PDB file of C-alpha atoms in Angstrom:
ATOM      1  CA  UNK E 153      35.193   4.290 -13.896  1.00  0.00           C
ATOM      2  CA  UNK E 154      35.672   3.525 -10.183  1.00  0.00           C
ATOM      3  CA  UNK E 155      31.996   2.639  -9.658  1.00  0.00           C
ATOM      4  CA  UNK E 156      31.207   0.692 -12.846  1.00  0.00           C
ATOM      5  CA  UNK E 157      28.865  -2.229 -12.108  1.00  0.00           C
ATOM      6  CA  UNK E 158      29.113  -1.715  -8.348  1.00  0.00           C
ATOM      7  CA  UNK E 159      25.929  -2.041  -6.278  1.00  0.00           C
ATOM      8  CA  UNK E 160      23.609   0.934  -7.006  1.00  0.00           C
ATOM      9  CA  UNK E 161      25.628   1.928 -10.109  1.00  0.00           C
ATOM     10  CA  UNK E 162      25.105   1.121 -13.782  1.00  0.00           C
ATOM     11  CA  UNK E 163      27.652  -0.121 -16.314  1.00  0.00           C
ATOM     12  CA  UNK E 164      28.942   3.443 -16.840  1.00  0.00           C
ATOM     13  CA  UNK E 165      29.489   4.064 -13.137  1.00  0.00           C
ATOM     14  CA  UNK E 166      26.447   6.334 -12.737  1.00  0.00           C
ATOM     15  CA  UNK E 167      24.481   5.988  -9.509  1.00  0.00           C
ATOM     16  CA  UNK E 168      21.134   4.860 -10.822  1.00  0.00           C
ATOM     17  CA  UNK E 169      18.798   2.729  -8.760  1.00  0.00           C
ATOM     18  CA  UNK E 170      15.174   2.352  -7.770  1.00  0.00           C
ATOM     19  CA  UNK E 171      13.379   0.600  -4.963  1.00  0.00           C
ATOM     20  CA  UNK E 172       9.891  -0.648  -5.805  1.00  0.00           C
ATOM     21  CA  UNK E 173       7.230  -2.755  -4.149  1.00  0.00           C
ATOM     22  CA  UNK E 174       5.803  -5.825  -5.835  1.00  0.00           C
ATOM     23  CA  UNK E 175       3.664  -8.455  -4.112  1.00  0.00           C
ATOM     24  CA  UNK E 176       4.520  -7.100  -0.650  1.00  0.00           C
ATOM     25  CA  UNK E 177       8.277  -7.199  -1.331  1.00  0.00           C
ATOM     26  CA  UNK E 178      10.613  -4.229  -1.669  1.00  0.00           C
ATOM     27  CA  UNK E 179      12.927  -4.855  -4.626  1.00  0.00           C
ATOM     28  CA  UNK E 180      16.061  -3.041  -5.803  1.00  0.00           C
ATOM     29  CA  UNK E 181      16.350  -2.207  -9.491  1.00  0.00           C
ATOM     30  CA  UNK E 182      19.674  -0.982 -10.857  1.00  0.00           C
ATOM     31  CA  UNK E 183      18.838   1.038 -13.945  1.00  0.00           C
ATOM     32  CA  UNK E 184      20.802   0.948 -17.164  1.00  0.00           C
ATOM     33  CA  UNK E 185      22.216   3.855 -19.218  1.00  0.00           C
ATOM     34  CA  UNK E 186      19.222   3.904 -21.601  1.00  0.00           C
ATOM     35  CA  UNK E 187      16.995   4.931 -18.671  1.00  0.00           C
ATOM     36  CA  UNK E 188      18.630   8.381 -18.817  1.00  0.00           C
ATOM     37  CA  UNK E 189      16.660   8.913 -22.076  1.00  0.00           C
ATOM     38  CA  UNK E 190      13.277   8.526 -20.352  1.00  0.00           C
ATOM     39  CA  UNK E 191      10.896  11.402 -19.557  1.00  0.00           C
ATOM     40  CA  UNK E 192      11.442  11.071 -15.797  1.00  0.00           C
ATOM     41  CA  UNK E 193      15.060  12.126 -16.391  1.00  0.00           C
ATOM     42  CA  UNK E 194      15.049  14.273 -19.533  1.00  0.00           C
ATOM     43  CA  UNK E 195      12.106  16.543 -18.654  1.00  0.00           C
ATOM     44  CA  UNK E 196      13.412  17.664 -15.225  1.00  0.00           C
ATOM     45  CA  UNK E 197      16.878  18.044 -16.758  1.00  0.00           C
ATOM     46  CA  UNK E 198      15.450  20.375 -19.402  1.00  0.00           C
ATOM     47  CA  UNK E 199      12.969  22.285 -17.219  1.00  0.00           C
ATOM     48  CA  UNK E 200      15.100  22.366 -14.041  1.00  0.00           C
ATOM     49  CA  UNK E 201      12.130  22.292 -11.694  1.00  0.00           C
ATOM     50  CA  UNK E 202      10.119  19.841  -9.614  1.00  0.00           C
ATOM     51  CA  UNK E 203       7.255  18.241 -11.499  1.00  0.00           C
ATOM     52  CA  UNK E 204       4.885  15.341 -11.888  1.00  0.00           C
ATOM     53  CA  UNK E 205       5.461  13.412 -15.131  1.00  0.00           C
ATOM     54  CA  UNK E 206       2.558  12.404 -17.380  1.00  0.00           C
ATOM     55  CA  UNK E 207       1.481   8.777 -16.719  1.00  0.00           C
ATOM     56  CA  UNK E 208       3.342   5.961 -18.425  1.00  0.00           C
ATOM     57  CA  UNK E 209       3.608   2.176 -18.405  1.00  0.00           C
ATOM     58  CA  UNK E 210       6.811   0.763 -16.990  1.00  0.00           C
ATOM     59  CA  UNK E 211       8.187  -2.695 -16.235  1.00  0.00           C
ATOM     60  CA  UNK E 212      11.092  -2.618 -13.805  1.00  0.00           C
ATOM     61  CA  UNK E 213      14.168  -4.410 -15.148  1.00  0.00           C
ATOM     62  CA  UNK E 214      13.845  -8.156 -14.722  1.00  0.00           C
ATOM     63  CA  UNK E 215      10.121  -8.120 -13.843  1.00  0.00           C
ATOM     64  CA  UNK E 216       7.175  -8.800 -16.130  1.00  0.00           C
ATOM     65  CA  UNK E 217       4.561  -6.740 -14.273  1.00  0.00           C
ATOM     66  CA  UNK E 218       3.882  -3.452 -16.049  1.00  0.00           C
ATOM     67  CA  UNK E 219       2.929  -0.643 -13.740  1.00  0.00           C
ATOM     68  CA  UNK E 220       0.740   2.271 -14.806  1.00  0.00           C
ATOM     69  CA  UNK E 221       2.570   5.003 -12.965  1.00  0.00           C
ATOM     70  CA  UNK E 222       3.754   8.552 -12.700  1.00  0.00           C
ATOM     71  CA  UNK E 223       6.832  10.035 -11.091  1.00  0.00           C
ATOM     72  CA  UNK E 224       7.139  13.058  -8.827  1.00  0.00           C
ATOM     73  CA  UNK E 225      10.639  14.280  -9.707  1.00  0.00           C
ATOM     74  CA  UNK E 226      13.047  16.882  -8.360  1.00  0.00           C
ATOM     75  CA  UNK E 227      16.209  17.765 -10.287  1.00  0.00           C
ATOM     76  CA  UNK E 228      19.484  17.882  -8.366  1.00  0.00           C
ATOM     77  CA  UNK E 229      21.296  21.083  -9.318  1.00  0.00           C
ATOM     78  CA  UNK E 230      24.431  22.437  -7.692  1.00  0.00           C
ATOM     79  CA  UNK E 231      25.962  25.738  -8.786  1.00  0.00           C
ATOM     80  CA  UNK E 232      23.853  25.692 -11.962  1.00  0.00           C
ATOM     81  CA  UNK E 233      25.136  22.202 -12.864  1.00  0.00           C
ATOM     82  CA  UNK E 234      22.511  19.474 -13.388  1.00  0.00           C
ATOM     83  CA  UNK E 235      23.651  16.375 -11.471  1.00  0.00           C
ATOM     84  CA  UNK E 236      20.623  14.109 -11.791  1.00  0.00           C
ATOM     85  CA  UNK E 237      17.168  13.548 -10.339  1.00  0.00           C
ATOM     86  CA  UNK E 238      15.529  12.087  -7.305  1.00  0.00           C
ATOM     87  CA  UNK E 239      11.928  10.986  -7.411  1.00  0.00           C
ATOM     88  CA  UNK E 240       9.092   8.831  -6.243  1.00  0.00           C
ATOM     89  CA  UNK E 241       7.136   6.586  -8.598  1.00  0.00           C
ATOM     90  CA  UNK E 242       3.428   6.384  -7.834  1.00  0.00           C
ATOM     91  CA  UNK E 243       1.431   3.305  -8.810  1.00  0.00           C
ATOM     92  CA  UNK E 244      -1.621   4.787 -10.514  1.00  0.00           C
ATOM     93  CA  UNK E 245      -3.485   1.454 -10.654  1.00  0.00           C
ATOM     94  CA  UNK E 246      -3.491   1.431  -6.863  1.00  0.00           C
ATOM     95  CA  UNK E 247      -4.466   5.093  -6.688  1.00  0.00           C
ATOM     96  CA  UNK E 248      -7.279   4.556  -9.221  1.00  0.00           C
ATOM     97  CA  UNK E 249      -8.655   1.734  -7.123  1.00  0.00           C
ATOM     98  CA  UNK E 250      -8.680   3.901  -3.994  1.00  0.00           C
ATOM     99  CA  UNK E 251     -10.169   6.973  -5.699  1.00  0.00           C
ATOM    100  CA  UNK E 252     -12.932   4.988  -7.432  1.00  0.00           C
ATOM    101  CA  UNK E 253     -14.177   3.806  -4.020  1.00  0.00           C
ATOM    102  CA  UNK E 254     -14.716   7.381  -2.823  1.00  0.00           C
ATOM    103  CA  UNK E 255     -18.298   8.256  -3.691  1.00  0.00           C
ATOM    104  CA  UNK E 256     -19.374  11.571  -2.122  1.00  0.00           C
ATOM    105  CA  UNK E 257     -23.019  11.312  -1.047  1.00  0.00           C
ATOM    106  CA  UNK E 258     -23.119   7.765  -2.503  1.00  0.00           C
ATOM    107  CA  UNK E 259     -23.297   8.845  -6.151  1.00  0.00           C
ATOM    108  CA  UNK E 260     -20.694  11.580  -6.544  1.00  0.00           C
ATOM    109  CA  UNK E 261     -17.208  10.838  -7.798  1.00  0.00           C
ATOM    110  CA  UNK E 262     -13.613  12.025  -8.062  1.00  0.00           C
ATOM    111  CA  UNK E 263     -11.644  12.451 -11.276  1.00  0.00           C
ATOM    112  CA  UNK E 264      -7.859  12.830 -11.252  1.00  0.00           C
ATOM    113  CA  UNK E 265      -6.517  14.814 -14.208  1.00  0.00           C
ATOM    114  CA  UNK E 266      -2.889  15.412 -15.245  1.00  0.00           C
ATOM    115  CA  UNK E 267      -1.364  18.788 -15.974  1.00  0.00           C
ATOM    116  CA  UNK E 268      -2.001  18.180 -19.682  1.00  0.00           C
ATOM    117  CA  UNK E 269      -5.646  17.254 -19.140  1.00  0.00           C
ATOM    118  CA  UNK E 270      -5.323  13.442 -19.310  1.00  0.00           C
ATOM    119  CA  UNK E 271      -7.853  11.564 -17.158  1.00  0.00           C
ATOM    120  CA  UNK E 272      -5.969   9.290 -14.748  1.00  0.00           C
ATOM    121  CA  UNK E 273      -8.833   8.131 -12.555  1.00  0.00           C
ATOM    122  CA  UNK E 274     -12.578   8.131 -13.182  1.00  0.00           C
ATOM    123  CA  UNK E 275     -15.492   5.944 -12.111  1.00  0.00           C
ATOM    124  CA  UNK E 276     -15.977   5.125 -15.815  1.00  0.00           C
ATOM    125  CA  UNK E 277     -12.637   3.413 -16.485  1.00  0.00           C
ATOM    126  CA  UNK E 278     -13.127   3.631 -20.279  1.00  0.00           C
ATOM    127  CA  UNK E 279     -12.344   7.360 -19.956  1.00  0.00           C
ATOM    128  CA  UNK E 280      -8.882   6.822 -18.473  1.00  0.00           C
ATOM    129  CA  UNK E 281      -6.141   8.311 -20.717  1.00  0.00           C
ATOM    130  CA  UNK E 282      -8.699  10.455 -22.577  1.00  0.00           C
ATOM    131  CA  UNK E 283      -8.589  14.256 -22.359  1.00  0.00           C
ATOM    132  CA  UNK E 284     -10.901  15.870 -19.801  1.00  0.00           C
ATOM    133  CA  UNK E 285     -11.190  18.771 -22.252  1.00  0.00           C
ATOM    134  CA  UNK E 286     -13.155  16.462 -24.573  1.00  0.00           C
ATOM    135  CA  UNK E 287     -15.901  16.415 -21.941  1.00  0.00           C
ATOM    136  CA  UNK E 288     -16.009  19.473 -19.691  1.00  0.00           C
ATOM    137  CA  UNK E 289     -16.653  23.052 -20.749  1.00  0.00           C
ATOM    138  CA  UNK E 290     -13.318  24.687 -19.914  1.00  0.00           C
ATOM    139  CA  UNK E 291     -10.310  25.377 -22.076  1.00  0.00           C
ATOM    140  CA  UNK E 292      -6.709  24.380 -21.381  1.00  0.00           C
ATOM    141  CA  UNK E 293      -5.846  27.824 -19.991  1.00  0.00           C
ATOM    142  CA  UNK E 294      -8.773  27.692 -17.542  1.00  0.00           C
ATOM    143  CA  UNK E 295      -7.793  24.187 -16.461  1.00  0.00           C
ATOM    144  CA  UNK E 296      -4.526  25.592 -15.125  1.00  0.00           C
ATOM    145  CA  UNK E 297      -5.657  28.982 -13.890  1.00  0.00           C
ATOM    146  CA  UNK E 298      -5.869  28.453 -10.161  1.00  0.00           C
ATOM    147  CA  UNK E 299      -7.671  31.772  -9.677  1.00  0.00           C
ATOM    148  CA  UNK E 300     -10.196  31.120 -12.417  1.00  0.00           C
ATOM    149  CA  UNK E 301     -10.966  27.450 -11.833  1.00  0.00           C
ATOM    150  CA  UNK E 302     -10.285  26.767  -8.173  1.00  0.00           C
ATOM    151  CA  UNK E 303     -13.089  28.663  -6.500  1.00  0.00           C
ATOM    152  CA  UNK E 304     -16.321  27.804  -4.737  1.00  0.00           C
ATOM    153  CA  UNK E 305     -18.171  24.745  -6.006  1.00  0.00           C
ATOM    154  CA  UNK E 306     -20.130  25.541  -9.130  1.00  0.00           C
ATOM    155  CA  UNK E 307     -23.539  24.206  -9.938  1.00  0.00           C
ATOM    156  CA  UNK E 308     -23.540  22.535 -13.334  1.00  0.00           C
ATOM    157  CA  UNK E 309     -24.888  19.559 -15.233  1.00  0.00           C
ATOM    158  CA  UNK E 310     -22.378  16.721 -15.278  1.00  0.00           C
ATOM    159  CA  UNK E 311     -21.253  15.763 -18.761  1.00  0.00           C
ATOM    160  CA  UNK E 312     -20.622  12.270 -17.355  1.00  0.00           C
ATOM    161  CA  UNK E 313     -23.917  11.530 -15.563  1.00  0.00           C
ATOM    162  CA  UNK E 314     -26.341  14.102 -17.005  1.00  0.00           C
ATOM    163  CA  UNK E 315     -27.307  15.042 -13.411  1.00  0.00           C
ATOM    164  CA  UNK E 316     -27.124  18.385 -11.629  1.00  0.00           C
ATOM    165  CA  UNK E 317     -23.964  18.508  -9.507  1.00  0.00           C
ATOM    166  CA  UNK E 318     -21.721  20.797  -7.569  1.00  0.00           C
ATOM    167  CA  UNK E 319     -18.305  20.612  -9.219  1.00  0.00           C
ATOM    168  CA  UNK E 320     -15.098  21.726  -7.585  1.00  0.00           C
ATOM    169  CA  UNK E 321     -11.434  21.473  -8.497  1.00  0.00           C
ATOM    170  CA  UNK E 322      -8.417  21.063  -6.240  1.00  0.00           C
ATOM    171  CA  UNK E 323      -4.874  21.503  -7.606  1.00  0.00           C
ATOM    172  CA  UNK E 324      -2.174  19.006  -6.658  1.00  0.00           C
ATOM    173  CA  UNK E 325       1.161  20.789  -6.669  1.00  0.00           C
ATOM    174  CA  UNK E 326       4.651  19.385  -6.403  1.00  0.00           C
ATOM    175  CA  UNK E 327       7.279  22.030  -5.755  1.00  0.00           C
ATOM    176  CA  UNK E 328       7.075  24.886  -8.241  1.00  0.00           C
ATOM    177  CA  UNK E 329       4.992  22.921 -10.726  1.00  0.00           C
ATOM    178  CA  UNK E 330       3.533  25.534 -13.069  1.00  0.00           C
ATOM    179  CA  UNK E 331       0.669  23.315 -14.218  1.00  0.00           C
ATOM    180  CA  UNK E 332      -0.598  21.178 -11.337  1.00  0.00           C
ATOM    181  CA  UNK E 333      -2.552  17.971 -11.572  1.00  0.00           C
ATOM    182  CA  UNK E 334      -6.194  18.481 -10.615  1.00  0.00           C
ATOM    183  CA  UNK E 335      -8.677  16.522  -8.557  1.00  0.00           C
ATOM    184  CA  UNK E 336     -12.184  17.238  -9.841  1.00  0.00           C
ATOM    185  CA  UNK E 337     -15.027  16.410  -7.474  1.00  0.00           C
ATOM    186  CA  UNK E 338     -18.665  16.096  -8.526  1.00  0.00           C
ATOM    187  CA  UNK E 339     -21.254  16.048  -5.744  1.00  0.00           C
ATOM    188  CA  UNK E 340     -24.875  15.367  -6.675  1.00  0.00           C
ATOM    189  CA  UNK E 341     -27.333  18.125  -5.776  1.00  0.00           C
TER     190      UNK E 341
END
């Protein structure tokens, strides 16, 4: 009750704020109590481990711009008591733009895939938010088996271009994330 509606605190007195960048400005957002029902809070509270949340659309309070983003989150736990989370939101629109410009050997490409197989970035933007498992010949278990999938580049025919490519996968881990995000690289032969 001491901190209710103070700077950085919500109407219940919970410390709950975010800094975000918009149009070259850094802006403070004080969250409201309903934000504690969102995935970026409830999932780390339940799983009690660092993780990267599946992508979502979010408009910071008081701003119209909707960001396509993810959050890298770490739960704050002291003596087995969950106290909250700390995290970094990542603007996926910006990341998509940067990744789509990387073209190995002028016609290769990168694909960013979430831990659940959702395509986040691809040169063919119509595939974003679709499941990579609808296209490539691996199953969900293989997608997350570092030993099985993350090896030397494999020669294959790209399901996206129909061309012979070397395909390799690189996991992107945050903390003790059991199922990492994956960066798939296709290099034309």
